[in-house]
Coordinates of C-alpha atoms and ligand atoms in Angstrom, one line a residue:
X23 CA 66.7 92.5 95.1
X24 CA 68.8 90.4 92.8
X25 CA 71.9 92.2 91.1
X26 CA 71.4 93.0 87.4
X27 CA 74.4 93.7 85.5
X28 CA 74.9 94.6 81.8
X29 CA 76.3 91.6 80.1
X30 CA 78.8 92.5 77.2
X31 CA 78.3 89.0 75.8
X32 CA 74.4 89.2 75.6
X33 CA 74.1 92.8 75.3
X34 CA 71.5 93.2 77.8
X35 CA 71.1 93.6 81.6
X36 CA 70.9 90.2 83.3
X37 CA 70.5 88.9 86.7
X38 CA 73.7 87.3 88.2
X39 CA 73.2 83.6 88.8
X40 CA 76.0 81.8 90.1
X41 CA 77.4 78.4 88.7
X42 CA 77.8 77.0 92.2
X43 CA 75.0 77.2 94.7
X44 CA 77.3 78.5 97.6
X45 CA 79.7 80.7 96.0
X46 CA 79.9 83.5 93.3
X47 CA 83.2 84.1 91.5
X48 CA 84.5 87.3 89.8
X49 CA 87.8 87.8 87.9
X50 CA 89.1 91.1 87.0
X51 CA 92.1 91.6 84.9
X52 CA 94.8 93.4 87.0
X53 CA 97.6 95.7 86.7
X54 CA 100.9 95.2 84.7
X55 CA 103.3 96.3 87.4
X56 CA 105.8 98.7 86.0
X57 CA 104.6 102.2 86.9
X58 CA 102.6 104.3 89.1
X59 CA 98.8 103.9 88.8
X60 CA 96.7 106.6 87.3
X61 CA 92.9 107.4 87.5
X62 CA 92.3 105.0 84.6
X63 CA 93.7 102.1 86.9
X64 CA 91.7 103.4 89.8
X65 CA 88.4 103.4 87.7
X66 CA 89.2 99.8 86.8
X67 CA 89.6 98.8 90.4
X68 CA 86.9 100.7 92.0
X69 CA 84.0 99.6 89.6
X70 CA 84.7 95.9 90.6
X71 CA 85.1 97.0 94.2
X72 CA 81.5 98.3 94.3
X73 CA 80.3 95.0 92.6
X74 CA 82.3 93.1 95.2
X75 CA 80.7 95.0 98.1
X76 CA 77.4 94.4 96.7
X77 CA 78.1 90.6 95.9
X78 CA 79.1 90.2 99.7
X79 CA 75.9 91.6 100.8
X80 CA 74.0 89.0 98.9
X81 CA 76.0 86.0 98.9
X82 CA 77.8 83.9 101.6
X83 CA 81.0 83.3 99.9
X84 CA 82.5 85.5 97.2
X85 CA 85.8 84.7 95.3
X86 CA 87.1 87.9 93.9
X87 CA 90.4 87.3 91.8
X88 CA 92.4 90.1 90.5
X89 CA 95.8 89.2 89.1
X90 CA 99.1 90.9 89.0
X91 CA 100.8 90.7 85.5
X92 CA 104.5 90.5 86.5
X93 CA 105.8 89.3 83.0
X94 CA 105.6 91.6 80.2
X95 CA 107.7 93.6 77.6
X96 CA 106.9 96.9 79.3
X97 CA 108.2 95.6 82.5
X98 CA 111.3 94.5 80.8
X99 CA 111.7 98.1 79.4
X100 CA 111.2 99.7 82.7
X101 CA 113.6 97.5 84.4
X102 CA 116.3 98.5 81.9
X103 CA 115.4 102.3 82.4
X104 CA 115.4 102.2 85.9
X105 CA 118.5 100.0 86.3
X106 CA 116.7 97.6 88.5
X107 CA 116.2 93.8 88.2
X108 CA 112.8 92.7 86.9
X109 CA 112.0 91.3 90.5
X110 CA 112.6 94.6 92.1
X111 CA 110.5 96.4 89.5
X112 CA 107.5 94.2 89.8
X113 CA 107.7 93.9 93.6
X114 CA 108.2 97.8 93.8
X115 CA 105.1 98.5 91.8
X116 CA 103.0 95.8 93.1
X117 CA 103.4 97.4 96.5
X118 CA 102.7 100.9 95.3
X119 CA 99.5 99.5 93.3
X120 CA 98.3 97.8 96.4
X121 CA 99.0 100.9 98.7
X122 CA 97.3 103.2 96.3
X123 CA 94.3 100.9 96.1
X124 CA 94.0 100.5 99.8
X125 CA 94.3 104.4 100.2
X126 CA 91.2 104.6 97.9
X127 CA 89.4 102.2 100.4
X128 CA 89.1 99.5 97.8
X129 CA 88.7 96.1 99.5
X130 CA 91.4 93.6 98.7
X131 CA 90.5 90.8 96.5
X132 CA 90.3 87.4 98.1
X133 CA 92.9 86.0 95.5
X134 CA 95.9 88.0 93.9
X135 CA 97.5 85.4 91.7
X136 CA 100.8 86.5 90.0
X137 CA 101.7 85.2 86.5
X138 CA 105.1 84.1 87.7
X139 CA 103.3 81.8 90.2
X140 CA 101.2 80.3 87.7
X141 CA 103.8 79.2 85.0
X142 CA 103.2 75.4 85.5
X143 CA 99.5 75.8 85.2
X144 CA 99.9 78.1 82.0
X145 CA 102.0 75.4 80.6
X146 CA 99.6 72.5 81.3
X147 CA 96.8 74.8 79.8
X148 CA 98.6 75.2 76.7
X149 CA 99.4 71.3 76.5
X150 CA 95.9 70.8 76.8
X151 CA 94.8 73.1 74.0
X152 CA 97.5 71.7 71.7
X153 CA 96.0 68.1 72.5
X154 CA 92.6 69.1 71.6
X155 CA 93.7 70.3 68.3
X156 CA 93.2 74.0 68.9
X157 CA 96.7 75.2 68.8
X158 CA 99.9 74.5 66.9
X159 CA 103.7 74.9 67.4
X160 CA 105.8 76.8 65.0
X161 CA 109.3 78.0 65.3
X162 CA 109.3 77.6 69.1
X163 CA 106.0 79.5 69.3
X164 CA 102.7 78.0 70.3
X165 CA 99.7 79.7 68.6
X166 CA 96.0 79.6 69.1
X167 CA 94.3 78.5 66.0
X168 CA 91.3 80.7 65.9
X169 CA 89.7 79.1 63.0
X170 CA 89.4 76.0 65.0
X171 CA 86.9 77.7 67.4
X172 CA 83.7 78.6 65.9
X173 CA 82.5 81.0 68.6
X174 CA 85.4 83.5 67.8
X175 CA 84.1 87.1 67.7
X176 CA 81.0 86.5 69.7
X177 CA 82.0 88.8 72.6
X178 CA 83.2 91.7 70.5
X179 CA 80.8 91.2 67.7
X180 CA 83.6 91.7 65.6
X181 CA 83.6 90.5 61.9
X182 CA 86.6 89.3 60.0
X183 CA 87.0 92.7 58.2
X184 CA 86.7 94.7 61.4
X185 CA 89.4 92.6 63.0
X186 CA 91.6 93.3 60.1
X187 CA 90.9 97.0 60.6
X188 CA 91.5 97.1 64.3
X189 CA 94.5 95.0 64.7
X190 CA 98.0 95.8 63.4
X191 CA 98.3 93.1 60.7
X192 CA 101.0 90.7 62.0
X193 CA 102.3 88.8 59.1
X194 CA 104.7 86.8 61.2
X195 CA 105.9 83.8 59.3
X196 CA 104.8 81.3 62.2
X197 CA 101.2 82.3 61.9
X198 CA 98.7 80.3 59.8
X199 CA 96.1 83.3 60.1
X200 CA 96.6 87.0 61.1
X201 CA 93.9 86.1 63.8
X202 CA 96.0 83.5 65.5
X203 CA 97.4 84.6 68.9
X204 CA 100.4 83.7 70.9
X205 CA 100.1 81.3 73.7
X206 CA 103.9 80.9 74.2
X207 CA 106.8 82.5 72.8
X208 CA 110.6 81.9 73.1
X209 CA 112.8 84.0 75.4
X210 CA 116.2 85.3 74.5
X211 CA 119.0 85.1 76.9
X212 CA 118.4 88.2 79.0
X213 CA 114.6 88.3 79.1
X214 CA 112.6 86.3 81.7
X215 CA 111.9 82.8 80.5
X216 CA 110.9 79.3 81.8
X217 CA 111.7 75.7 80.5
X218 CA 108.8 74.3 78.6
X219 CA 108.0 71.6 76.1
X220 CA 108.5 74.1 73.5
X221 CA 112.0 75.5 74.6
X222 CA 112.7 78.2 77.0
X223 CA 110.1 81.1 76.7
X224 CA 107.4 83.1 78.4
X225 CA 103.6 83.0 78.1
X226 CA 101.3 85.3 75.8
X227 CA 99.2 87.7 77.7
X228 CA 95.8 86.1 77.1
X229 CA 96.5 82.7 78.3
X230 CA 97.8 84.1 81.5
X231 CA 94.4 85.3 82.8
X232 CA 92.6 82.0 81.7
X233 CA 95.1 79.9 83.4
X234 CA 95.0 81.9 86.7
X235 CA 91.3 81.6 86.6
X236 CA 91.3 78.0 86.0
X237 CA 94.1 77.3 88.5
X238 CA 91.8 78.8 91.3
X239 CA 88.4 77.6 90.1
X240 CA 89.3 74.4 88.3
X241 CA 89.2 73.7 84.7
X242 CA 85.5 72.5 84.6
X243 CA 83.8 75.5 86.4
X244 CA 82.1 78.4 84.8
X245 CA 83.5 81.8 86.1
X246 CA 80.5 83.8 87.1
X247 CA 81.6 87.3 86.2
X248 CA 84.6 88.6 84.3
X249 CA 85.5 92.4 84.2
X250 CA 88.0 94.7 82.8
X251 CA 88.2 98.0 80.9
X252 CA 86.3 98.0 77.7
X253 CA 89.5 98.3 75.8
X254 CA 90.2 94.6 76.8
X255 CA 87.0 93.2 75.1
X256 CA 89.0 92.8 71.9
X257 CA 91.2 91.0 71.6
X258 CA 92.1 90.1 75.1
X259 CA 88.8 88.8 76.4
X260 CA 87.8 87.4 73.1
X261 CA 90.9 85.4 73.2
X262 CA 90.3 84.3 76.8
X263 CA 87.1 82.8 75.8
X264 CA 88.5 81.0 72.8
X265 CA 91.4 79.4 75.0
X266 CA 89.1 78.8 78.1
X267 CA 86.5 77.0 76.2
X268 CA 89.0 74.6 74.7
X269 CA 90.4 73.4 78.2
X270 CA 86.9 72.9 79.8
X271 CA 83.7 71.1 79.5
X272 CA 81.9 74.1 81.0
X273 CA 81.2 77.5 79.4
X274 CA 84.1 79.9 80.2
X275 CA 82.3 82.8 81.8
X276 CA 78.6 83.7 82.2
X277 CA 78.7 87.3 82.8
X278 CA 81.0 90.0 81.2
X279 CA 81.2 93.6 82.3
X280 CA 83.4 96.3 81.1
X281 CA 84.0 99.8 82.4
X282 CA 84.5 102.8 80.2
X283 CA 87.5 104.9 79.7
X284 CA 88.8 107.8 81.8
X285 CA 89.2 110.9 79.8
X286 CA 91.0 114.1 80.9
X287 CA 89.4 117.3 79.5
X288 CA 87.7 115.1 77.0
X289 CA 91.1 113.7 75.6
X290 CA 92.4 110.3 76.0
X291 CA 95.1 110.1 78.7
X292 CA 98.6 109.5 77.1
X293 CA 102.1 110.0 78.0
X294 CA 102.7 112.0 74.8
X295 CA 99.9 114.4 75.6
X296 CA 101.3 114.7 79.2
X297 CA 97.8 114.7 80.6
X298 CA 98.3 111.3 82.7
X299 CA 96.8 111.8 86.1
X300 CA 98.7 109.8 88.8
X301 CA 97.0 108.9 92.0
X302 CA 100.1 109.9 94.0
X303 CA 99.5 113.5 92.8
X304 CA 95.8 113.6 93.5
X305 CA 96.4 112.2 97.0
X306 CA 98.6 115.3 97.9
X307 CA 95.7 117.5 97.7
X308 CA 92.6 115.7 98.2
X309 CA 91.1 113.1 100.6
X310 CA 90.6 109.7 99.3
X311 CA 86.8 109.9 99.8
X312 CA 86.7 112.9 97.5
X313 CA 88.8 111.0 94.8
X314 CA 86.5 107.9 95.2
X315 CA 83.4 110.0 94.8
X316 CA 84.7 111.7 91.7
X317 CA 85.6 108.3 90.2
X318 CA 82.1 107.0 90.8
X319 CA 80.2 110.2 89.8
X320 CA 79.8 108.8 86.1
X321 CA 78.1 105.5 85.3
X322 CA 80.8 102.9 84.8
X323 CA 79.8 102.0 81.2
X324 CA 80.2 105.6 80.3
X325 CA 83.4 107.4 79.8
X326 CA 84.4 109.3 82.8
X327 CA 85.5 113.0 81.8
X328 CA 87.9 114.2 84.4
X329 CA 88.2 117.8 84.8
X330 CA 88.9 120.4 87.5
X331 CA 85.0 120.4 87.9
X332 CA 84.9 116.7 88.6
X333 CA 87.0 117.1 91.6
X334 CA 85.5 120.3 92.9
X335 CA 81.9 118.9 92.5
X336 CA 83.0 115.9 94.5
X337 CA 84.8 118.0 97.3
X338 CA 81.6 120.1 97.7
X339 CA 79.4 117.2 97.9
X340 CA 81.6 115.4 100.4
X341 CA 81.7 118.4 102.5
X342 CA 77.9 118.6 102.4
X343 CA 77.6 115.0 103.6
X344 CA 80.0 115.3 106.4
X345 CA 78.4 118.5 107.4
X346 CA 75.5 116.8 108.9
X347 CA 77.2 114.1 110.5
X348 CA 78.3 114.5 114.0
X349 CA 80.7 112.6 116.1
X350 CA 77.8 111.7 118.3
X351 CA 76.1 109.9 115.4
X352 CA 79.3 108.1 114.4
X353 CA 79.7 106.9 118.0
X354 CA 76.0 106.0 118.3
X355 CA 75.8 104.1 115.1
X356 CA 74.7 100.6 115.6
X357 CA 77.2 98.3 114.4
X358 CA 75.3 95.1 113.8
X359 CA 72.3 96.1 111.5
X360 CA 74.1 97.9 109.0
X361 CA 72.4 95.7 106.4
X362 CA 69.1 97.2 107.2
X363 CA 70.3 100.7 106.8
X364 CA 71.9 100.1 103.6
X365 CA 69.1 98.3 101.8
X366 CA 68.2 101.4 99.7
X367 CA 71.5 102.1 98.4
X368 CA 71.9 98.4 97.7
X369 CA 68.8 98.3 95.5
X370 CA 69.9 101.3 93.7
X371 CA 73.5 99.8 93.0
X372 CA 71.7 96.4 92.2
X373 CA 70.5 98.1 88.9
X374 CA 73.7 97.7 87.0
X375 CA 75.9 99.5 89.5
X376 CA 74.0 102.9 89.2
X377 CA 76.7 104.9 91.2
X378 CA 75.4 108.3 89.9
X379 CA 72.0 107.6 91.2
X380 CA 73.6 106.2 94.5
X381 CA 75.4 109.6 94.8
X382 CA 72.0 111.4 94.2
X383 CA 70.6 109.3 96.9
X384 CA 73.3 110.3 99.5
X385 CA 72.7 114.0 98.5
X386 CA 69.1 113.7 99.1
X387 CA 69.7 112.0 102.3
X388 CA 71.9 114.5 103.7
X389 CA 69.1 117.0 103.4
X390 CA 66.6 115.1 105.7
X391 CA 69.4 113.9 107.9
X392 CA 70.2 117.4 109.3
X393 CA 67.1 117.0 111.6
X394 CA 66.7 113.3 111.6
X395 CA 69.0 111.1 113.7
X396 CA 67.8 107.8 111.7
X397 CA 68.6 109.4 108.4
X398 CA 72.1 110.4 109.7
X399 CA 72.6 106.7 110.7
X400 CA 71.5 105.5 107.3
X401 CA 73.7 108.2 105.6
X402 CA 76.8 106.9 107.7
X403 CA 76.2 103.3 106.7
X404 CA 75.2 104.0 103.1
X405 CA 78.5 106.1 102.8
X406 CA 80.5 103.3 104.4
X407 CA 78.8 100.7 101.9
X408 CA 80.4 102.4 99.0
X409 CA 83.7 103.0 100.6
X410 CA 83.3 106.8 101.8
X411 CA 84.6 107.6 105.1
X412 CA 81.7 109.3 107.2
X413 CA 84.2 111.4 109.1
X414 CA 87.1 113.6 108.3
X415 CA 89.5 111.1 106.8
X416 CA 92.6 112.1 109.2
X417 CA 90.5 110.4 111.8
X418 CA 89.3 107.4 110.0
X419 CA 91.6 105.1 112.0
X420 CA 90.3 106.5 115.2
X421 CA 86.6 106.0 114.1
X422 CA 87.0 102.4 113.8
X423 CA 89.0 102.2 117.0
X424 CA 86.9 102.4 120.1
X425 CA 89.9 102.1 122.3
X426 CA 91.2 105.4 121.0
X427 CA 87.7 106.9 121.6
X428 CA 87.9 105.6 125.2
X429 CA 91.3 107.1 125.6
X430 CA 90.0 110.5 124.4
X431 CA 87.1 110.6 126.5
X432 CA 89.2 109.6 129.7
X433 CA 91.6 112.6 128.9
X434 CA 88.6 114.8 128.6
X435 CA 87.3 113.6 131.9
X436 CA 90.8 114.1 133.6
X437 CA 91.1 117.8 132.3
X438 CA 87.6 118.6 133.7
X439 CA 88.7 117.1 137.1
X440 CA 91.6 119.5 137.0
X441 CA 89.5 122.4 136.2
X442 CA 87.1 121.6 138.9
X443 CA 90.1 121.7 141.1
X444 CA 91.3 125.0 139.5
X445 CA 94.5 123.2 138.4
X446 CA 94.5 125.1 135.1
X447 CA 98.1 124.2 134.4
X448 CA 97.7 120.5 134.3
X449 CA 94.3 121.1 132.5
X450 CA 96.1 122.9 129.7
X451 CA 98.8 120.0 129.5
X452 CA 95.7 117.7 128.8
X453 CA 94.3 120.0 126.4
X454 CA 97.7 120.2 124.6
X455 CA 98.0 116.4 124.5
X456 CA 94.6 116.1 123.0
X457 CA 95.4 118.7 120.4
X458 CA 98.6 116.7 119.4
X459 CA 96.0 113.9 118.8
X460 CA 94.0 116.0 116.5
X461 CA 91.2 116.6 118.9
X462 CA 89.8 120.1 119.6
X463 CA 87.7 120.9 122.8
X464 CA 84.7 123.1 123.3
X465 CA 83.6 124.2 126.7
X466 CA 80.3 125.7 127.0
X467 CA 77.8 125.7 130.1
X468 CA 80.2 123.8 132.2
X469 CA 80.2 121.0 129.6
X470 CA 82.9 119.8 127.3
X471 CA 82.6 118.5 124.0
X472 CA 85.3 117.3 121.7
X473 CA 85.7 116.9 117.9
X474 CA 88.1 116.1 115.4
X475 CA 90.2 119.1 113.9
X476 CA 89.1 119.7 110.4
X477 CA 91.5 120.2 107.6
Ligands
ZN506 ZN1 93.1 89.6 81.6

């Protein structure tokens, strides 16, 4: 089944048709690293992660690029507030972001460019735009001349009057039109800056993403898929198309996808309302699979309304899924034909990433799985396909580590040998060792089974 995804640009579901025969490319606007990630950041990473998993199942090569924005006024403010250098702030929060996303079982992108590593490409992109007559220099600023690009407004469908509505009118003297946006701006002494043909300065936000894409794919390659939160459609992605089209012979990007906002009890998350939910706090009380299930419970294009119910529902469902999977199933799983076991969930997700339906499918599967080994194997693979752990997460490392399983079984055998010799003292020493590894034993009818301790 081909992957069909709603395209914000054409406003319909379309099959993904890569520009190159042998590879598909996806870019997602990544985090600005100055604070702890919240559930909104998590959703913006999990949605493309599901798409990435699907793309990998269907294509031999997938380039998945997610940038790190490490130059921004918010970072400068955070550095002042925390009394740390800008470098320290960005490396601290880049690490926290990656750790949080790893914990949520998001696969790492294949490329994670940083703005600060892309400055020379940004400068050459801006030079190209100026040379083509689509940008102008005024008072040490470089501005994109939106009137010179006739497709402006196509992605967001915004008319001039709406742009006037939605954007704080910036009557800066260096702008020819309020729609024009900054490609390069001057930096004062204590703010980060780089030498450029227009003086010491730093890039505008929009040109960063465009340049990172072009740096990796090349100027004259069309990006296949571009994603981000739907708050980025205007002006960020609209501006990306304008700039990117002016430095390339090819279309900037074919397929645009945008995820909806996360609301908390139907309200927008904001610092002033004090309702921002940080992942760090969620991790304290919930396993990561439960958080992941909760974040996938709404369709990605819809808003996700987060409430206590969201996490309770996810927790109960996860328990239900786990309750039918035994350690024996987990060990007996065939490793090599995962693809055939995940065909159904892949088909469901191939229709515009229908995660609510994929979750319903898992729930249905868990009912038949109770008495059906094949269904249990299918359930295990399907859960893993969307990044859910098929066993108690404290043991997820062990699950993937057969060496550790062999070690456990050797210890169980050893204990049984002691018991046969009626050496109960040593048998108990082995039992305690297993207990310290999070393994409990059950003796019945002269046989010993082991399992992972539940929370
Ligand atoms: Zn971006």
